[in-house]
Tab-separated table of C-alpha atoms in Angstrom:
chain	number	residue	atom	x	y	z
A	1	MET	CA	5.091	28.800	1.723
A	2	ALA	CA	8.340	27.877	3.331
A	3	GLY	CA	9.047	27.412	6.942
A	4	ASN	CA	11.806	29.602	8.614
A	5	PRO	CA	15.284	28.933	7.448
A	6	PRO	CA	17.209	26.872	10.100
A	7	LYS	CA	18.763	28.956	13.036
A	8	ARG	CA	21.839	26.420	13.185
A	9	LYS	CA	23.450	23.680	11.342
A	10	VAL	CA	22.150	20.427	12.081
A	11	SER	CA	25.228	17.698	12.394
A	12	ARG	CA	25.466	14.838	10.490
A	13	SER	CA	24.673	12.140	13.281
A	14	ASN	CA	21.180	13.945	14.375
A	15	THR	CA	20.457	14.052	10.757
A	16	ARG	CA	21.189	10.444	10.150
A	17	SER	CA	19.532	9.051	13.424
A	18	ARG	CA	16.286	11.055	12.605
A	19	ARG	CA	16.408	9.434	9.255
A	20	ALA	CA	16.946	5.960	10.848
A	21	GLN	CA	13.529	6.485	12.399
A	22	TRP	CA	11.627	5.819	9.155
A	23	LYS	CA	10.535	2.036	8.285
A	24	ALA	CA	9.295	0.681	5.498
A	25	GLU	CA	6.031	-1.449	6.565
A	26	ALA	CA	4.715	-4.895	5.403
A	27	PRO	CA	1.388	-4.164	3.869
A	28	THR	CA	-1.392	-5.930	5.918
A	29	LEU	CA	-2.798	-8.657	4.013
A	30	VAL	CA	-6.310	-10.459	4.369
A	31	LYS	CA	-6.006	-14.509	3.919
A	32	THR	CA	-9.053	-15.745	1.660
A	33	VAL	CA	-9.753	-19.360	0.069
A	34	GLU	CA	-11.040	-18.796	-3.554
A	35	ASN	CA	-11.947	-22.098	-5.466
A	36	GLY	CA	-9.659	-24.094	-3.413
A	37	LYS	CA	-6.760	-21.797	-3.481
A	38	THR	CA	-5.415	-19.046	-0.789
A	39	VAL	CA	-5.522	-15.701	-1.768
A	40	TYR	CA	-3.825	-13.226	0.131
A	41	SER	CA	-5.337	-9.855	-1.017
A	42	ARG	CA	-4.948	-6.069	0.553
A	43	PRO	CA	-8.105	-4.814	2.681
A	44	HIS	CA	-10.348	-2.599	1.556
A	45	GLN	CA	-9.044	-2.422	-1.937
A	46	ALA	CA	-10.935	-3.101	-5.190
A	47	LYS	CA	-9.645	-6.747	-6.724
A	48	VAL	CA	-9.287	-7.224	-10.775
A	49	VAL	CA	-11.591	-9.983	-11.699
A	50	THR	CA	-10.543	-12.317	-14.722
A	51	ASP	CA	-11.648	-14.761	-16.627
A	52	SER	CA	-10.312	-18.093	-17.349
A	53	GLN	CA	-7.743	-16.873	-19.945
A	54	GLY	CA	-6.591	-14.109	-17.437
A	55	THR	CA	-8.197	-11.190	-19.213
A	56	GLU	CA	-9.315	-8.472	-17.033
A	57	LEU	CA	-12.785	-7.762	-17.119
A	58	PHE	CA	-13.543	-5.656	-14.173
A	59	LEU	CA	-13.120	-4.108	-10.934
A	60	GLU	CA	-14.896	-5.779	-7.642
A	61	TYR	CA	-15.488	-4.800	-3.904
A	62	LYS	CA	-17.321	-6.581	-1.263
A	63	GLY	CA	-18.657	-8.912	-4.126
A	64	ARG	CA	-19.776	-6.259	-6.205
A	65	LYS	CA	-18.879	-4.649	-10.100
A	66	VAL	CA	-17.471	-1.159	-8.587
A	67	ALA	CA	-15.473	-0.018	-12.281
A	68	ASP	CA	-14.461	-1.140	-15.740
A	69	VAL	CA	-10.991	-1.822	-16.319
């Protein structure tokens, strides 16, 4: 269901100043060290586990397998 129609025209400057408040945020990253390499990953997200050739094997979360790829 749509809201009520506007009572009056919104000026261009008001529209643009409102839109200017929307800003992209940098994703939060967690720094971990795995096998001597520093890895940055997003918190609370499953990680793709790969073998030595780079083939994706499964998804892992908190050290447990959660899904097949």
